[in-house]
Short mmCIF file of N, CA, C and O in Angstrom, two decimals:
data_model
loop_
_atom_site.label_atom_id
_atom_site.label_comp_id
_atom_site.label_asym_id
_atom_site.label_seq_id
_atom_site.Cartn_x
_atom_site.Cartn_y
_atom_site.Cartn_z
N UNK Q 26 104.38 93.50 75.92
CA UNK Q 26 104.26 94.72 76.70
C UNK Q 26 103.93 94.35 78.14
O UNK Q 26 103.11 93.45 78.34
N UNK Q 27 104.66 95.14 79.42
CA UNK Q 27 104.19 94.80 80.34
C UNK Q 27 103.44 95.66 81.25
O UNK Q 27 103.45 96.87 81.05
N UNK Q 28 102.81 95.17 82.20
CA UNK Q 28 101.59 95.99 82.89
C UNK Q 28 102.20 96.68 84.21
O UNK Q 28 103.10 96.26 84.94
N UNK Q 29 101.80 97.29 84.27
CA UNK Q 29 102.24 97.87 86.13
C UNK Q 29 100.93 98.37 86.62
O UNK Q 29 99.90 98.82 86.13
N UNK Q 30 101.49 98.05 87.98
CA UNK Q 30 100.00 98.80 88.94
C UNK Q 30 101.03 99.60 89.81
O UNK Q 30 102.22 99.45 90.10
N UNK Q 31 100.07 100.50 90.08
CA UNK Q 31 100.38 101.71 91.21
C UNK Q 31 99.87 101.56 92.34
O UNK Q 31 98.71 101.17 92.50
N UNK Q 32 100.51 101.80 93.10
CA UNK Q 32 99.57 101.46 94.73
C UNK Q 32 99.98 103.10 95.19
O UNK Q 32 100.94 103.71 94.72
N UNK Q 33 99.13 103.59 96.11
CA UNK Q 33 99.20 105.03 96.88
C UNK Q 33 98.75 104.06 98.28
O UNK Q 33 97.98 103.11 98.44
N UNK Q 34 99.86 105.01 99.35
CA UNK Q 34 99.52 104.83 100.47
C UNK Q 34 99.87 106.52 101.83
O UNK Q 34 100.93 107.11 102.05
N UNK Q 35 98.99 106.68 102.19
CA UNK Q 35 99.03 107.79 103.41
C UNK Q 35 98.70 107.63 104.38
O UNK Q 35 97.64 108.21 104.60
N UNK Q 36 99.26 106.83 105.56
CA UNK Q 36 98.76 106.35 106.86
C UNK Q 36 98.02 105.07 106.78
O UNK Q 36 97.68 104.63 105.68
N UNK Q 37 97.78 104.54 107.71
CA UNK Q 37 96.52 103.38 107.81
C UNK Q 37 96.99 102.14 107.00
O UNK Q 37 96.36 101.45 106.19
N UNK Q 38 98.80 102.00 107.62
CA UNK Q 38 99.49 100.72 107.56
C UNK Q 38 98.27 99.42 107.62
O UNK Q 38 98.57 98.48 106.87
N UNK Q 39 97.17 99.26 108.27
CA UNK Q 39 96.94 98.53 108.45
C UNK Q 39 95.63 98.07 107.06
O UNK Q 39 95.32 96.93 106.73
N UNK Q 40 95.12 99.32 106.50
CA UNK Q 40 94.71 98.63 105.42
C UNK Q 40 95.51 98.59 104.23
O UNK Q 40 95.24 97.99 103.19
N UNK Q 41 96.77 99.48 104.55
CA UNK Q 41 97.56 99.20 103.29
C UNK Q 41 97.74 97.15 103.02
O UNK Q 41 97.59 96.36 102.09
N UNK Q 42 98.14 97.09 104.55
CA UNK Q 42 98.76 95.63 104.42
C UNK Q 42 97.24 95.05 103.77
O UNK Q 42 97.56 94.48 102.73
N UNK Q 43 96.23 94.98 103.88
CA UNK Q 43 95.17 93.93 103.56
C UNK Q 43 95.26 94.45 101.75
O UNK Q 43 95.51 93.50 101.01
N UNK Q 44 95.13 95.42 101.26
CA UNK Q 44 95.36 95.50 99.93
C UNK Q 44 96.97 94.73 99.75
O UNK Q 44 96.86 93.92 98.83
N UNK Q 45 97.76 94.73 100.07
CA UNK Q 45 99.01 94.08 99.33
C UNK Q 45 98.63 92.77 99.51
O UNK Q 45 98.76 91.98 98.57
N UNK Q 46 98.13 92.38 100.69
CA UNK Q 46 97.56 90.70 101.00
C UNK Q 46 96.93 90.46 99.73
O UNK Q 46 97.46 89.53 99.13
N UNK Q 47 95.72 91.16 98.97
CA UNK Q 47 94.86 91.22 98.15
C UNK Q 47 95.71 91.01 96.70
O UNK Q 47 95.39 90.02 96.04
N UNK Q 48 96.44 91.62 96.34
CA UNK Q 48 97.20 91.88 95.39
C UNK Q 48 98.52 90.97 95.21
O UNK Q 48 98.85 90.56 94.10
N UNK Q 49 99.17 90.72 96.27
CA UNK Q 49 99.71 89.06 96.44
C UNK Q 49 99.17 88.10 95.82
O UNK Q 49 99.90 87.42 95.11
N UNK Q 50 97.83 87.77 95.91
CA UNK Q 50 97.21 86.89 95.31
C UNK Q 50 97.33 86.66 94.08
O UNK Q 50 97.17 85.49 93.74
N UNK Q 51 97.59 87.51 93.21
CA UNK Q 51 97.08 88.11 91.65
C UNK Q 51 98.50 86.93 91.42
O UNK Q 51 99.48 87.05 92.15
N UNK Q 52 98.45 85.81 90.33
CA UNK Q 52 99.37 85.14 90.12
C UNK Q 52 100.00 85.97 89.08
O UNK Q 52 101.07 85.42 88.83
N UNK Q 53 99.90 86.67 88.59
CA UNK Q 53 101.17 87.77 88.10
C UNK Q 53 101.91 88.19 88.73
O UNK Q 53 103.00 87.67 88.97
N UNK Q 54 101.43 89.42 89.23
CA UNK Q 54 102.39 89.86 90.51
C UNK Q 54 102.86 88.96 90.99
O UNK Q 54 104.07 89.20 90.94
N UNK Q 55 102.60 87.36 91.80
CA UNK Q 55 102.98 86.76 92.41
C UNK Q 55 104.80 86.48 91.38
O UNK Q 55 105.97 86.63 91.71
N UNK Q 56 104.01 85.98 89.93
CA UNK Q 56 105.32 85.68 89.45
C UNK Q 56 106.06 86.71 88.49
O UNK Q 56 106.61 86.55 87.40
N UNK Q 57 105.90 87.57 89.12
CA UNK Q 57 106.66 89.02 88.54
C UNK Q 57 106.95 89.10 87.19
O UNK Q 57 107.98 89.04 86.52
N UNK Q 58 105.51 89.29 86.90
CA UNK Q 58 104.95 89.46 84.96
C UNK Q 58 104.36 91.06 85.10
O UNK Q 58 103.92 91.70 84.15
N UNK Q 59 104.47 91.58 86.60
CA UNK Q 59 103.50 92.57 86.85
C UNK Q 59 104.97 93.68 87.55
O UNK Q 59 105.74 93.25 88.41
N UNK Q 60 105.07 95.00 87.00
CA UNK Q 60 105.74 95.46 87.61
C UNK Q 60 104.91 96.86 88.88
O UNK Q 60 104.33 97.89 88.54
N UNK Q 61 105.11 96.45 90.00
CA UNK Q 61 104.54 97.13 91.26
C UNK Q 61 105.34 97.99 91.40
O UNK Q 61 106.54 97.73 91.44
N UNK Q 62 104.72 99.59 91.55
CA UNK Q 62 105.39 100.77 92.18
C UNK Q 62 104.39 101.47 93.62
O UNK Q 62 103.16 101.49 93.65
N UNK Q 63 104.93 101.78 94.26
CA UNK Q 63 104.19 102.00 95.58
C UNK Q 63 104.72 103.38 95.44
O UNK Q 63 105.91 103.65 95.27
N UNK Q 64 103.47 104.48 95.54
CA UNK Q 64 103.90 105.68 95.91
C UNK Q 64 103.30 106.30 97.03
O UNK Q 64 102.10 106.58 97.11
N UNK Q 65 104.35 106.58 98.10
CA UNK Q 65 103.82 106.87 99.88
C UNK Q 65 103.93 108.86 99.94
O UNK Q 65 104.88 109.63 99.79
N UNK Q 66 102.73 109.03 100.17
CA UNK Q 66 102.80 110.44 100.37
C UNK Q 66 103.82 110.93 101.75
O UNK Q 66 104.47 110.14 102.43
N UNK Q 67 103.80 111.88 101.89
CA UNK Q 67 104.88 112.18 103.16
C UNK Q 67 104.13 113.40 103.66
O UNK Q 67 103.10 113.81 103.14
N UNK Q 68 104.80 113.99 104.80
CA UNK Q 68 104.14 114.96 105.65
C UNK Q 68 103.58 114.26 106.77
O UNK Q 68 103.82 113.07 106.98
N UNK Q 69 102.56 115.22 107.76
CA UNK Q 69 102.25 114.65 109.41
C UNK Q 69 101.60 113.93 108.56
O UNK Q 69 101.06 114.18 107.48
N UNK Q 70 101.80 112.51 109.51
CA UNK Q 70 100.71 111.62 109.30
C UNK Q 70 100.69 110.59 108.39
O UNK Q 70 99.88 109.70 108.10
N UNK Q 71 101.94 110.97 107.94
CA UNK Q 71 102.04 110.30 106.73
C UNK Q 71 101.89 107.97 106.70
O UNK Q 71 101.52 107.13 105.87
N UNK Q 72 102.49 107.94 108.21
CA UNK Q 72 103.49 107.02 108.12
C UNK Q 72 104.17 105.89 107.60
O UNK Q 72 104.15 104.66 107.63
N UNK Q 73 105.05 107.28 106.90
CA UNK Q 73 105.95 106.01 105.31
C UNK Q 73 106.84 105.36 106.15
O UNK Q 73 107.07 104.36 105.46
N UNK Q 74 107.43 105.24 107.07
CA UNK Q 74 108.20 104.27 108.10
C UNK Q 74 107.48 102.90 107.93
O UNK Q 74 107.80 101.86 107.35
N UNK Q 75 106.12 103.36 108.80
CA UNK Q 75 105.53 101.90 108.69
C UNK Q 75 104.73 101.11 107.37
O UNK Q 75 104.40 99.94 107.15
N UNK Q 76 104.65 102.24 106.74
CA UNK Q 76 103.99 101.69 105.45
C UNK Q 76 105.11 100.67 104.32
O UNK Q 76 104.86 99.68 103.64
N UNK Q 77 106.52 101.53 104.54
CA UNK Q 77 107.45 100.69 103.75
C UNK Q 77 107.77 99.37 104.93
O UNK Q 77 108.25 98.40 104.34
N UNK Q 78 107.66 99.20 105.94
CA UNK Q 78 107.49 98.32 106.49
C UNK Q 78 106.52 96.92 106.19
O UNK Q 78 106.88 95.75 106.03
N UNK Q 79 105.41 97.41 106.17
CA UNK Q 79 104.49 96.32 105.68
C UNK Q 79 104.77 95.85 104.06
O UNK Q 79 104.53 94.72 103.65
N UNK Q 80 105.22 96.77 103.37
CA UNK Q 80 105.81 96.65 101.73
C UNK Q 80 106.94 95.57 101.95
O UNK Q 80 107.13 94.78 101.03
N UNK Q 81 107.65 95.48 103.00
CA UNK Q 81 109.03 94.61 102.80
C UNK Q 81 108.52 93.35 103.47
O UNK Q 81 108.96 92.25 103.11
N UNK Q 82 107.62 93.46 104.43
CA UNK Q 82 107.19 92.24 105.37
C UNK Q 82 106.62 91.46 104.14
O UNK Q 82 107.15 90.52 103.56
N UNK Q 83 105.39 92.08 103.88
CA UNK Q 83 104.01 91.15 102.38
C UNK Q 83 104.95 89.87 101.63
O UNK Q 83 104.59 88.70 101.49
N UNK Q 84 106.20 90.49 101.23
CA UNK Q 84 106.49 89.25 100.49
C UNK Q 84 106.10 89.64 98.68
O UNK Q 84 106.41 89.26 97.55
N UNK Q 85 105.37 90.48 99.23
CA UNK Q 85 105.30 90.87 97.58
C UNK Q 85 105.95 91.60 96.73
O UNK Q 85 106.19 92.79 96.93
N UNK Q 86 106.30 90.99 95.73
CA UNK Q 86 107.08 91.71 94.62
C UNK Q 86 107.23 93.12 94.19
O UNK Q 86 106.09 93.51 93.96
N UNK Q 87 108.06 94.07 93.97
CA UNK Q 87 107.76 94.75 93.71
C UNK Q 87 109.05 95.92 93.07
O UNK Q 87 110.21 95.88 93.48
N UNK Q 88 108.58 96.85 92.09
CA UNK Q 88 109.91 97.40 91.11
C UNK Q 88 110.41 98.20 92.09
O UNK Q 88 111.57 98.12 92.51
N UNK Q 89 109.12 99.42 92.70
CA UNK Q 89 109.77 100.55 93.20
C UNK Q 89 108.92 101.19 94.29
O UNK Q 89 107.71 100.97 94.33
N UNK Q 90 109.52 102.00 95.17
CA UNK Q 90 108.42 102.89 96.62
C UNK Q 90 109.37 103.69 96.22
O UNK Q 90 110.54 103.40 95.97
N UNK Q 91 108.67 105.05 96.14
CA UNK Q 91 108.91 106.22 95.76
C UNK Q 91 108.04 107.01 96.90
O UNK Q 91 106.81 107.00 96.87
N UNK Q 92 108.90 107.78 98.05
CA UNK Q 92 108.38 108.41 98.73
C UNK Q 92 108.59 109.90 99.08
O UNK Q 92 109.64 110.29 99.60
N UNK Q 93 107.57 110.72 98.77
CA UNK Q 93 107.40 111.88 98.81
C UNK Q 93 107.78 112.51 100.21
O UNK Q 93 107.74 111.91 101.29
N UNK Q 94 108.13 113.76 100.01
CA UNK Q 94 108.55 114.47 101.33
C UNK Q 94 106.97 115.71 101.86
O UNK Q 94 106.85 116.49 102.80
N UNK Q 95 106.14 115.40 100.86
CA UNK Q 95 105.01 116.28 101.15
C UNK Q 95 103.27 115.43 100.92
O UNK Q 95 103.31 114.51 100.10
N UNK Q 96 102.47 115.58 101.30
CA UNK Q 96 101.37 115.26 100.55
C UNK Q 96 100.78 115.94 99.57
O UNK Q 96 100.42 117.10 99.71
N UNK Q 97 100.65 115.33 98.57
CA UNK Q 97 100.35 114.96 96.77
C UNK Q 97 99.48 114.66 96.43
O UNK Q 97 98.97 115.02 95.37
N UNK Q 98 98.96 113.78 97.35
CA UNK Q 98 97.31 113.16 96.94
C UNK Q 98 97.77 112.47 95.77
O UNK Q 98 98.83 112.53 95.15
N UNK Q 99 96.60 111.73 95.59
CA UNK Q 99 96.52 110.59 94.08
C UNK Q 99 96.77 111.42 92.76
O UNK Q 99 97.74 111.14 92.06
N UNK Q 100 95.94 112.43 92.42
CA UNK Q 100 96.59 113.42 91.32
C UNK Q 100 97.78 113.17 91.22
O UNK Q 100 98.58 112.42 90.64
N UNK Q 101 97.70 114.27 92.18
CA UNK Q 101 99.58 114.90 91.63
C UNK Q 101 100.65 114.00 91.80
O UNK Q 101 101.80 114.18 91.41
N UNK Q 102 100.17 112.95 92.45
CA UNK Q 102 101.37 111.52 92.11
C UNK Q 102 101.34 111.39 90.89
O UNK Q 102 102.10 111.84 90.04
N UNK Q 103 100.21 110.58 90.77
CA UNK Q 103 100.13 110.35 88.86
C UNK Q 103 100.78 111.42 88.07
O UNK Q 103 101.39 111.10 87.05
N UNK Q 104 100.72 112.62 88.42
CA UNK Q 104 101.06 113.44 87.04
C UNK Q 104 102.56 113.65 87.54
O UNK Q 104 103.26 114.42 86.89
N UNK Q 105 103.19 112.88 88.90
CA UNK Q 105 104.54 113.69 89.01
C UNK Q 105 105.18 112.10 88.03
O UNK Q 105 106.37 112.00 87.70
#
């Protein structure tokens, strides 16, 4: 059976990137035993531009970014 992690991101590219730095590390993820989904809220403020930016720069693995056209918050991601 395999594991996945969820990442949420809404603005603040810049600590998104130090959590993916963080999570890079994890020698799973590193050797893609771990399947990563990134879900980016949307709306003002959002900025999924730069957030899928730092997602493609990291180097880190990953299944899927699924980005919303509204903000969702952590809930209602999970339950969408």
């Amino acid at each position: 059976m395999r594991t996945a992690v969820a990442t949420f991101g809404f603005g603040r590219p810049d600590h998104f990137e130090r959590m993916l730095r963080s999570l890079g590390s994890c020698p799973e993820v590193a050797k893609e035993e771990v399947d990563v989904h990134h879900f980016l809220d949307g709306g003002a403020g959002s900025e999924q531009d730069a957030l899928r930016a730092v997602i493609e720069a990291s180097g880190v693995p990953y299944t899927a970014i699924v980005a919303r056209p509204e903000n969702l918050g952590v809930g209602r991601q999970l339950i969408g």
